[in-house]
Amino acid sequence: MAGILDGKAALVTGGGSGIGRATAIAMAREGARVAVSDLSKDGIEETVALVNAAGGQSIAIQGDVTDEAAVANMVARTVSAFGRIDCAFNNAGVAGRSVGPPGQRIHELTQPTVAKMFSVNLMGVFLCLKYEIAQMLKQGGGGAIVNTASIAGLIGLATSAHYVATKHGVVGLTKSAAVEYAQDGIRVNCVNPGYIKTPMTKETMDERYDEIMAKVPVRRLGVPEEIAEAVVWMCSDKASFMTGASHVVDGGYTAA
């Protein structure tokens, strides 16, 4: 039986670990050929090895989503390998403690810290959209793109203002792109994960697990594969009437 992405070519950023890796593997399982990009050369090579060992077809493209030339290269190399791009998952991002000291309120944040956060989480998504959409239009239109936002794109979180701002930005960028390219058959949605068990959240979970779990109705962390399943579905033709949406996968956090 054919998978729901059978015959499609996909690009995944932030694919060296966590949600990106799980999604690349899930896309390949559903029949897509997958280009995997990340800053981590070792990470993407491991992801590609996992995909190929399972019978999929994948290539590794090391690159930085904050570098426009690098993003253009990601898209060009994907097209060179697979002939086109049918779906993309713009997942590369950073958490607060990745760009500066954790737990800072707005008056304590420095401009370089905020600029780095915006560069990766928002400008990176913009650049990926720009080049992916241009390629989809060049192909004659049609395609599906999913951006990684967060529950932080829908609510406020204390001591995370710069992260929250970028994720609200991703939601807004997603909606605008969806409206602009609907007539071209290009669907653009975002996934809004809650607290997921990934390398990015490990330190936070080590420090605040009980506090955070008390706010999650299902009382557990999500796993990357649960986000991957949502992304794969949004990239498939089964989600053909879905565009401009924020798809929340958070164990009930934002409902509580």
PDB file of C-alpha atoms in Angstrom:
ATOM      1  CA  MET A   1       0.000   0.000   0.000  1.00  0.00           C
ATOM      2  CA  ALA A   2       1.393   3.416  -0.977  1.00  0.00           C
ATOM      3  CA  GLY A   3       2.208   5.907   1.754  1.00  0.00           C
ATOM      4  CA  ILE A   4       0.445   9.255   1.997  1.00  0.00           C
ATOM      5  CA  LEU A   5       3.555  11.070   0.682  1.00  0.00           C
ATOM      6  CA  ASP A   6       4.327   8.521  -2.002  1.00  0.00           C
ATOM      7  CA  GLY A   7       6.409  10.005  -4.816  1.00  0.00           C
ATOM      8  CA  LYS A   8       6.873  13.388  -3.158  1.00  0.00           C
ATOM      9  CA  ALA A   9      10.176  15.192  -2.557  1.00  0.00           C
ATOM     10  CA  ALA A  10      10.632  16.855   0.810  1.00  0.00           C
ATOM     11  CA  LEU A  11      13.059  19.178   2.588  1.00  0.00           C
ATOM     12  CA  VAL A  12      13.402  19.141   6.382  1.00  0.00           C
ATOM     13  CA  THR A  13      15.455  21.730   8.271  1.00  0.00           C
ATOM     14  CA  GLY A  14      16.641  21.101  11.808  1.00  0.00           C
ATOM     15  CA  GLY A  15      16.700  17.436  10.853  1.00  0.00           C
ATOM     16  CA  GLY A  16      19.756  16.414  12.842  1.00  0.00           C
ATOM     17  CA  SER A  17      17.820  15.416  15.946  1.00  0.00           C
ATOM     18  CA  GLY A  18      14.509  15.586  17.772  1.00  0.00           C
ATOM     19  CA  ILE A  19      11.366  16.571  15.895  1.00  0.00           C
ATOM     20  CA  GLY A  20      13.204  17.133  12.618  1.00  0.00           C
ATOM     21  CA  ARG A  21      14.763  13.683  12.644  1.00  0.00           C
ATOM     22  CA  ALA A  22      11.510  11.978  13.583  1.00  0.00           C
ATOM     23  CA  THR A  23       9.711  13.818  10.781  1.00  0.00           C
ATOM     24  CA  ALA A  24      12.305  12.954   8.157  1.00  0.00           C
ATOM     25  CA  ILE A  25      11.995   9.281   9.116  1.00  0.00           C
ATOM     26  CA  ALA A  26       8.185   9.451   9.078  1.00  0.00           C
ATOM     27  CA  MET A  27       8.129  11.209   5.698  1.00  0.00           C
ATOM     28  CA  ALA A  28      10.351   8.527   4.204  1.00  0.00           C
ATOM     29  CA  ARG A  29       8.172   5.793   5.697  1.00  0.00           C
ATOM     30  CA  GLU A  30       5.215   7.384   3.896  1.00  0.00           C
ATOM     31  CA  GLY A  31       7.020   7.299   0.552  1.00  0.00           C
ATOM     32  CA  ALA A  32       8.794  10.674   0.300  1.00  0.00           C
ATOM     33  CA  ARG A  33      12.382  11.230  -0.741  1.00  0.00           C
ATOM     34  CA  VAL A  34      13.842  13.485   1.928  1.00  0.00           C
ATOM     35  CA  ALA A  35      16.607  16.085   1.995  1.00  0.00           C
ATOM     36  CA  VAL A  36      17.719  16.653   5.591  1.00  0.00           C
ATOM     37  CA  SER A  37      19.417  19.889   6.626  1.00  0.00           C
ATOM     38  CA  ASP A  38      20.952  21.081   9.886  1.00  0.00           C
ATOM     39  CA  LEU A  39      24.019  22.856  11.235  1.00  0.00           C
ATOM     40  CA  SER A  40      25.173  19.541  12.688  1.00  0.00           C
ATOM     41  CA  LYS A  41      26.941  17.463  10.034  1.00  0.00           C
ATOM     42  CA  ASP A  42      27.049  14.411  12.287  1.00  0.00           C
ATOM     43  CA  GLY A  43      23.365  14.803  13.142  1.00  0.00           C
ATOM     44  CA  ILE A  44      22.092  14.912   9.589  1.00  0.00           C
ATOM     45  CA  GLU A  45      24.352  12.081   8.488  1.00  0.00           C
ATOM     46  CA  GLU A  46      22.912   9.945  11.285  1.00  0.00           C
ATOM     47  CA  THR A  47      19.363  10.865  10.291  1.00  0.00           C
ATOM     48  CA  VAL A  48      20.048  10.038   6.644  1.00  0.00           C
ATOM     49  CA  ALA A  49      21.611   6.724   7.642  1.00  0.00           C
ATOM     50  CA  LEU A  50      18.487   5.842   9.644  1.00  0.00           C
ATOM     51  CA  VAL A  51      16.223   6.727   6.705  1.00  0.00           C
ATOM     52  CA  ASN A  52      18.264   4.814   4.175  1.00  0.00           C
ATOM     53  CA  ALA A  53      18.673   1.784   6.450  1.00  0.00           C
ATOM     54  CA  ALA A  54      14.873   1.582   6.639  1.00  0.00           C
ATOM     55  CA  GLY A  55      14.649   1.504   2.839  1.00  0.00           C
ATOM     56  CA  GLY A  56      14.044   5.203   2.243  1.00  0.00           C
ATOM     57  CA  GLN A  57      15.924   7.655   0.063  1.00  0.00           C
ATOM     58  CA  SER A  58      17.564  10.641   1.733  1.00  0.00           C
ATOM     59  CA  ILE A  59      20.435  13.110   1.365  1.00  0.00           C
ATOM     60  CA  ALA A  60      22.235  15.323   3.885  1.00  0.00           C
ATOM     61  CA  ILE A  61      22.709  19.073   3.344  1.00  0.00           C
ATOM     62  CA  GLN A  62      24.628  20.938   6.019  1.00  0.00           C
ATOM     63  CA  GLY A  63      23.479  24.537   6.264  1.00  0.00           C
ATOM     64  CA  ASP A  64      22.547  27.537   8.388  1.00  0.00           C
ATOM     65  CA  VAL A  65      18.998  28.863   7.963  1.00  0.00           C
ATOM     66  CA  THR A  66      20.127  32.372   8.934  1.00  0.00           C
ATOM     67  CA  ASP A  67      22.380  32.504   5.835  1.00  0.00           C
ATOM     68  CA  GLU A  68      20.402  33.316   2.692  1.00  0.00           C
ATOM     69  CA  ALA A  69      22.959  31.737   0.374  1.00  0.00           C
ATOM     70  CA  ALA A  70      22.896  28.563   2.461  1.00  0.00           C
ATOM     71  CA  VAL A  71      19.105  28.386   2.287  1.00  0.00           C
ATOM     72  CA  ALA A  72      19.168  28.882  -1.477  1.00  0.00           C
ATOM     73  CA  ASN A  73      21.703  26.053  -1.645  1.00  0.00           C
ATOM     74  CA  MET A  74      19.480  23.744   0.439  1.00  0.00           C
ATOM     75  CA  VAL A  75      16.637  24.198  -2.008  1.00  0.00           C
ATOM     76  CA  ALA A  76      18.887  23.929  -5.087  1.00  0.00           C
ATOM     77  CA  ARG A  77      20.519  20.718  -3.852  1.00  0.00           C
ATOM     78  CA  THR A  78      17.156  19.175  -3.021  1.00  0.00           C
ATOM     79  CA  VAL A  79      15.944  19.930  -6.546  1.00  0.00           C
ATOM     80  CA  SER A  80      19.193  18.648  -8.020  1.00  0.00           C
ATOM     81  CA  ALA A  81      18.770  15.345  -6.186  1.00  0.00           C
ATOM     82  CA  PHE A  82      15.026  14.835  -6.506  1.00  0.00           C
ATOM     83  CA  GLY A  83      13.937  17.079  -9.392  1.00  0.00           C
ATOM     84  CA  ARG A  84      11.483  19.182  -7.358  1.00  0.00           C
ATOM     85  CA  ILE A  85      10.180  20.067  -3.878  1.00  0.00           C
ATOM     86  CA  ASP A  86       6.640  19.034  -3.040  1.00  0.00           C
ATOM     87  CA  CYS A  87       6.701  19.574   0.711  1.00  0.00           C
ATOM     88  CA  ALA A  88       8.919  21.229   3.286  1.00  0.00           C
ATOM     89  CA  PHE A  89       9.179  21.265   7.055  1.00  0.00           C
ATOM     90  CA  ASN A  90      10.824  24.445   8.334  1.00  0.00           C
ATOM     91  CA  ASN A  91      11.763  23.164  11.747  1.00  0.00           C
ATOM     92  CA  ALA A  92      15.197  24.625  12.575  1.00  0.00           C
ATOM     93  CA  GLY A  93      15.076  26.741  15.717  1.00  0.00           C
ATOM     94  CA  VAL A  94      16.625  27.535  19.072  1.00  0.00           C
ATOM     95  CA  ALA A  95      15.358  27.830  22.637  1.00  0.00           C
ATOM     96  CA  GLY A  96      16.108  30.677  25.034  1.00  0.00           C
ATOM     97  CA  ARG A  97      18.995  29.024  26.833  1.00  0.00           C
ATOM     98  CA  SER A  98      20.666  28.373  23.458  1.00  0.00           C
ATOM     99  CA  VAL A  99      21.246  32.081  22.849  1.00  0.00           C
ATOM    100  CA  GLY A 100      21.695  33.535  26.339  1.00  0.00           C
ATOM    101  CA  PRO A 101      21.218  32.962  30.066  1.00  0.00           C
ATOM    102  CA  PRO A 102      17.893  31.289  30.933  1.00  0.00           C
ATOM    103  CA  GLY A 103      15.208  32.873  33.074  1.00  0.00           C
ATOM    104  CA  GLN A 104      15.685  36.490  31.980  1.00  0.00           C
ATOM    105  CA  ARG A 105      12.853  38.990  32.031  1.00  0.00           C
ATOM    106  CA  ILE A 106      12.520  41.578  29.279  1.00  0.00           C
ATOM    107  CA  HIS A 107      14.542  44.290  31.033  1.00  0.00           C
ATOM    108  CA  GLU A 108      17.421  41.826  31.460  1.00  0.00           C
ATOM    109  CA  LEU A 109      17.619  40.628  27.850  1.00  0.00           C
ATOM    110  CA  THR A 110      20.416  41.989  25.671  1.00  0.00           C
ATOM    111  CA  GLN A 111      19.997  43.081  22.076  1.00  0.00           C
ATOM    112  CA  PRO A 112      22.479  40.453  20.771  1.00  0.00           C
ATOM    113  CA  THR A 113      20.543  37.689  22.540  1.00  0.00           C
ATOM    114  CA  VAL A 114      17.223  38.839  21.089  1.00  0.00           C
ATOM    115  CA  ALA A 115      18.746  39.371  17.642  1.00  0.00           C
ATOM    116  CA  LYS A 116      20.129  35.826  17.585  1.00  0.00           C
ATOM    117  CA  MET A 117      16.758  34.408  18.584  1.00  0.00           C
ATOM    118  CA  PHE A 118      14.985  36.378  15.862  1.00  0.00           C
ATOM    119  CA  SER A 119      17.631  35.471  13.276  1.00  0.00           C
ATOM    120  CA  VAL A 120      17.176  31.721  13.710  1.00  0.00           C
ATOM    121  CA  ASN A 121      13.533  31.315  14.676  1.00  0.00           C
ATOM    122  CA  LEU A 122      11.908  33.941  12.487  1.00  0.00           C
ATOM    123  CA  MET A 123      14.287  35.090   9.752  1.00  0.00           C
ATOM    124  CA  GLY A 124      15.286  31.464   9.197  1.00  0.00           C
ATOM    125  CA  VAL A 125      11.674  30.490   8.567  1.00  0.00           C
ATOM    126  CA  PHE A 126      11.174  33.502   6.293  1.00  0.00           C
ATOM    127  CA  LEU A 127      14.215  32.626   4.166  1.00  0.00           C
ATOM    128  CA  CYS A 128      13.147  29.005   3.850  1.00  0.00           C
ATOM    129  CA  LEU A 129       9.641  30.041   2.809  1.00  0.00           C
ATOM    130  CA  LYS A 130      11.034  32.492   0.265  1.00  0.00           C
ATOM    131  CA  TYR A 131      13.123  29.928  -1.585  1.00  0.00           C
ATOM    132  CA  GLU A 132      10.784  26.961  -1.182  1.00  0.00           C
ATOM    133  CA  ILE A 133       7.814  28.918  -2.492  1.00  0.00           C
ATOM    134  CA  ALA A 134       9.847  30.291  -5.399  1.00  0.00           C
ATOM    135  CA  GLN A 135      10.746  26.733  -6.389  1.00  0.00           C
ATOM    136  CA  MET A 136       7.164  25.528  -6.065  1.00  0.00           C
ATOM    137  CA  LEU A 137       5.991  28.380  -8.295  1.00  0.00           C
ATOM    138  CA  LYS A 138       8.719  27.540 -10.793  1.00  0.00           C
ATOM    139  CA  GLN A 139       7.380  23.978 -10.919  1.00  0.00           C
ATOM    140  CA  GLY A 140       3.955  25.327 -11.826  1.00  0.00           C
ATOM    141  CA  GLY A 141       2.535  25.761  -8.345  1.00  0.00           C
ATOM    142  CA  GLY A 142       1.290  23.335  -5.748  1.00  0.00           C
ATOM    143  CA  GLY A 143       2.964  22.116  -2.598  1.00  0.00           C
ATOM    144  CA  ALA A 144       2.703  21.993   1.166  1.00  0.00           C
ATOM    145  CA  ILE A 145       4.873  23.709   3.752  1.00  0.00           C
ATOM    146  CA  VAL A 146       4.782  23.298   7.528  1.00  0.00           C
ATOM    147  CA  ASN A 147       6.597  25.678   9.865  1.00  0.00           C
ATOM    148  CA  THR A 148       7.475  24.843  13.467  1.00  0.00           C
ATOM    149  CA  ALA A 149       5.853  27.355  15.782  1.00  0.00           C
ATOM    150  CA  SER A 150       5.077  26.424  19.397  1.00  0.00           C
ATOM    151  CA  ILE A 151       2.467  26.810  22.089  1.00  0.00           C
ATOM    152  CA  ALA A 152       4.576  29.931  22.700  1.00  0.00           C
ATOM    153  CA  GLY A 153       3.171  31.220  19.416  1.00  0.00           C
ATOM    154  CA  LEU A 154      -0.298  31.285  20.957  1.00  0.00           C
ATOM    155  CA  ILE A 155       0.244  32.302  24.592  1.00  0.00           C
ATOM    156  CA  GLY A 156       2.652  34.311  26.717  1.00  0.00           C
ATOM    157  CA  LEU A 157       5.372  32.674  28.822  1.00  0.00           C
ATOM    158  CA  ALA A 158       7.259  34.492  31.547  1.00  0.00           C
ATOM    159  CA  THR A 159      11.032  34.858  31.055  1.00  0.00           C
ATOM    160  CA  SER A 160      10.714  33.767  27.420  1.00  0.00           C
ATOM    161  CA  ALA A 161       9.597  36.981  25.727  1.00  0.00           C
ATOM    162  CA  HIS A 162      12.097  36.805  22.866  1.00  0.00           C
ATOM    163  CA  TYR A 163      11.222  33.160  22.127  1.00  0.00           C
ATOM    164  CA  VAL A 164       7.494  33.886  22.397  1.00  0.00           C
ATOM    165  CA  ALA A 165       7.818  36.840  20.029  1.00  0.00           C
ATOM    166  CA  THR A 166       9.536  34.731  17.370  1.00  0.00           C
ATOM    167  CA  LYS A 167       6.953  31.978  17.578  1.00  0.00           C
ATOM    168  CA  HIS A 168       4.063  34.457  17.364  1.00  0.00           C
ATOM    169  CA  GLY A 169       5.908  35.782  14.317  1.00  0.00           C
ATOM    170  CA  VAL A 170       6.023  32.317  12.769  1.00  0.00           C
ATOM    171  CA  VAL A 171       2.258  31.972  13.225  1.00  0.00           C
ATOM    172  CA  GLY A 172       1.674  35.337  11.542  1.00  0.00           C
ATOM    173  CA  LEU A 173       4.110  34.583   8.736  1.00  0.00           C
ATOM    174  CA  THR A 174       2.377  31.258   8.162  1.00  0.00           C
ATOM    175  CA  LYS A 175      -1.047  32.898   7.892  1.00  0.00           C
ATOM    176  CA  SER A 176       0.171  35.578   5.497  1.00  0.00           C
ATOM    177  CA  ALA A 177       1.953  33.073   3.254  1.00  0.00           C
ATOM    178  CA  ALA A 178      -1.142  30.878   3.217  1.00  0.00           C
ATOM    179  CA  VAL A 179      -3.290  33.768   2.008  1.00  0.00           C
ATOM    180  CA  GLU A 180      -0.768  34.969  -0.572  1.00  0.00           C
ATOM    181  CA  TYR A 181      -0.233  31.587  -2.240  1.00  0.00           C
ATOM    182  CA  ALA A 182      -3.584  29.827  -1.857  1.00  0.00           C
ATOM    183  CA  GLN A 183      -4.436  30.489  -5.505  1.00  0.00           C
ATOM    184  CA  ASP A 184      -1.137  28.870  -6.507  1.00  0.00           C
ATOM    185  CA  GLY A 185      -2.092  25.661  -4.747  1.00  0.00           C
ATOM    186  CA  ILE A 186       0.592  26.089  -2.097  1.00  0.00           C
ATOM    187  CA  ARG A 187      -0.624  25.315   1.404  1.00  0.00           C
ATOM    188  CA  VAL A 188       1.252  26.761   4.405  1.00  0.00           C
ATOM    189  CA  ASN A 189       0.506  25.675   7.955  1.00  0.00           C
ATOM    190  CA  CYS A 190       2.351  25.533  11.247  1.00  0.00           C
ATOM    191  CA  VAL A 191       2.591  22.957  14.001  1.00  0.00           C
ATOM    192  CA  ASN A 192       2.523  24.202  17.583  1.00  0.00           C
ATOM    193  CA  PRO A 193       4.182  21.633  19.835  1.00  0.00           C
ATOM    194  CA  GLY A 194       3.925  21.707  23.588  1.00  0.00           C
ATOM    195  CA  TYR A 195       6.662  20.280  25.789  1.00  0.00           C
ATOM    196  CA  ILE A 196       8.382  17.532  23.803  1.00  0.00           C
ATOM    197  CA  LYS A 197      11.193  15.212  24.870  1.00  0.00           C
ATOM    198  CA  THR A 198      14.083  16.480  22.728  1.00  0.00           C
ATOM    199  CA  PRO A 199      17.705  17.543  23.299  1.00  0.00           C
ATOM    200  CA  MET A 200      16.499  21.174  23.244  1.00  0.00           C
ATOM    201  CA  THR A 201      14.191  20.724  26.226  1.00  0.00           C
ATOM    202  CA  LYS A 202      16.388  18.414  28.338  1.00  0.00           C
ATOM    203  CA  GLU A 203      17.874  21.050  30.645  1.00  0.00           C
ATOM    204  CA  THR A 204      14.522  22.722  31.222  1.00  0.00           C
ATOM    205  CA  MET A 205      12.918  19.384  32.019  1.00  0.00           C
ATOM    206  CA  ASP A 206      15.757  18.459  34.384  1.00  0.00           C
ATOM    207  CA  GLU A 207      15.141  21.684  36.302  1.00  0.00           C
ATOM    208  CA  ARG A 208      11.355  22.136  36.130  1.00  0.00           C
ATOM    209  CA  TYR A 209       9.761  18.813  35.182  1.00  0.00           C
ATOM    210  CA  ASP A 210       7.247  18.575  38.034  1.00  0.00           C
ATOM    211  CA  GLU A 211       6.260  22.242  37.722  1.00  0.00           C
ATOM    212  CA  ILE A 212       5.627  21.954  33.992  1.00  0.00           C
ATOM    213  CA  MET A 213       3.890  18.575  34.100  1.00  0.00           C
ATOM    214  CA  ALA A 214       1.419  19.969  36.628  1.00  0.00           C
ATOM    215  CA  LYS A 215       0.170  22.215  33.787  1.00  0.00           C
ATOM    216  CA  VAL A 216      -0.090  19.454  31.161  1.00  0.00           C
ATOM    217  CA  PRO A 217      -3.403  17.553  31.446  1.00  0.00           C
ATOM    218  CA  VAL A 218      -1.992  14.294  30.052  1.00  0.00           C
ATOM    219  CA  ARG A 219       0.832  14.521  32.641  1.00  0.00           C
ATOM    220  CA  ARG A 220       3.683  13.562  30.354  1.00  0.00           C
ATOM    221  CA  LEU A 221       6.054  14.939  27.771  1.00  0.00           C
ATOM    222  CA  GLY A 222       5.251  14.463  24.132  1.00  0.00           C
ATOM    223  CA  VAL A 223       7.693  12.571  21.940  1.00  0.00           C
ATOM    224  CA  PRO A 224       9.050  13.764  18.580  1.00  0.00           C
ATOM    225  CA  GLU A 225       7.187  11.064  16.689  1.00  0.00           C
ATOM    226  CA  GLU A 226       3.847  12.525  17.820  1.00  0.00           C
ATOM    227  CA  ILE A 227       4.720  15.859  16.209  1.00  0.00           C
ATOM    228  CA  ALA A 228       6.074  14.095  13.133  1.00  0.00           C
ATOM    229  CA  GLU A 229       2.757  12.354  12.507  1.00  0.00           C
ATOM    230  CA  ALA A 230       0.941  15.695  12.526  1.00  0.00           C
ATOM    231  CA  VAL A 231       3.466  17.249  10.139  1.00  0.00           C
ATOM    232  CA  VAL A 232       3.323  14.340   7.715  1.00  0.00           C
ATOM    233  CA  TRP A 233      -0.464  14.530   7.612  1.00  0.00           C
ATOM    234  CA  MET A 234      -0.388  18.299   6.975  1.00  0.00           C
ATOM    235  CA  CYS A 235       2.060  17.753   4.115  1.00  0.00           C
ATOM    236  CA  SER A 236      -0.151  15.106   2.544  1.00  0.00           C
ATOM    237  CA  ASP A 237      -3.116  15.487   0.214  1.00  0.00           C
ATOM    238  CA  LYS A 238      -5.322  14.327   3.088  1.00  0.00           C
ATOM    239  CA  ALA A 239      -5.002  17.890   4.449  1.00  0.00           C
ATOM    240  CA  SER A 240      -5.939  19.472   1.100  1.00  0.00           C
ATOM    241  CA  PHE A 241      -8.397  21.995   2.625  1.00  0.00           C
ATOM    242  CA  MET A 242      -6.074  23.022   5.456  1.00  0.00           C
ATOM    243  CA  THR A 243      -3.984  26.164   5.059  1.00  0.00           C
ATOM    244  CA  GLY A 244      -3.058  29.045   7.346  1.00  0.00           C
ATOM    245  CA  ALA A 245      -3.730  26.879  10.382  1.00  0.00           C
ATOM    246  CA  SER A 246      -1.913  26.516  13.690  1.00  0.00           C
ATOM    247  CA  HIS A 247      -2.084  22.838  14.568  1.00  0.00           C
ATOM    248  CA  VAL A 248      -1.639  22.411  18.330  1.00  0.00           C
ATOM    249  CA  VAL A 249      -0.082  19.200  19.652  1.00  0.00           C
ATOM    250  CA  ASP A 250       0.496  19.883  23.346  1.00  0.00           C
ATOM    251  CA  GLY A 251      -1.157  17.295  25.582  1.00  0.00           C
ATOM    252  CA  GLY A 252      -3.838  19.823  26.487  1.00  0.00           C
ATOM    253  CA  TYR A 253      -1.509  22.543  27.845  1.00  0.00           C
ATOM    254  CA  THR A 254      -3.205  25.449  26.065  1.00  0.00           C
ATOM    255  CA  ALA A 255      -6.686  24.082  26.795  1.00  0.00           C
ATOM    256  CA  ALA A 256      -6.219  23.927  30.547  1.00  0.00           C
TER     257      ALA A 256
END
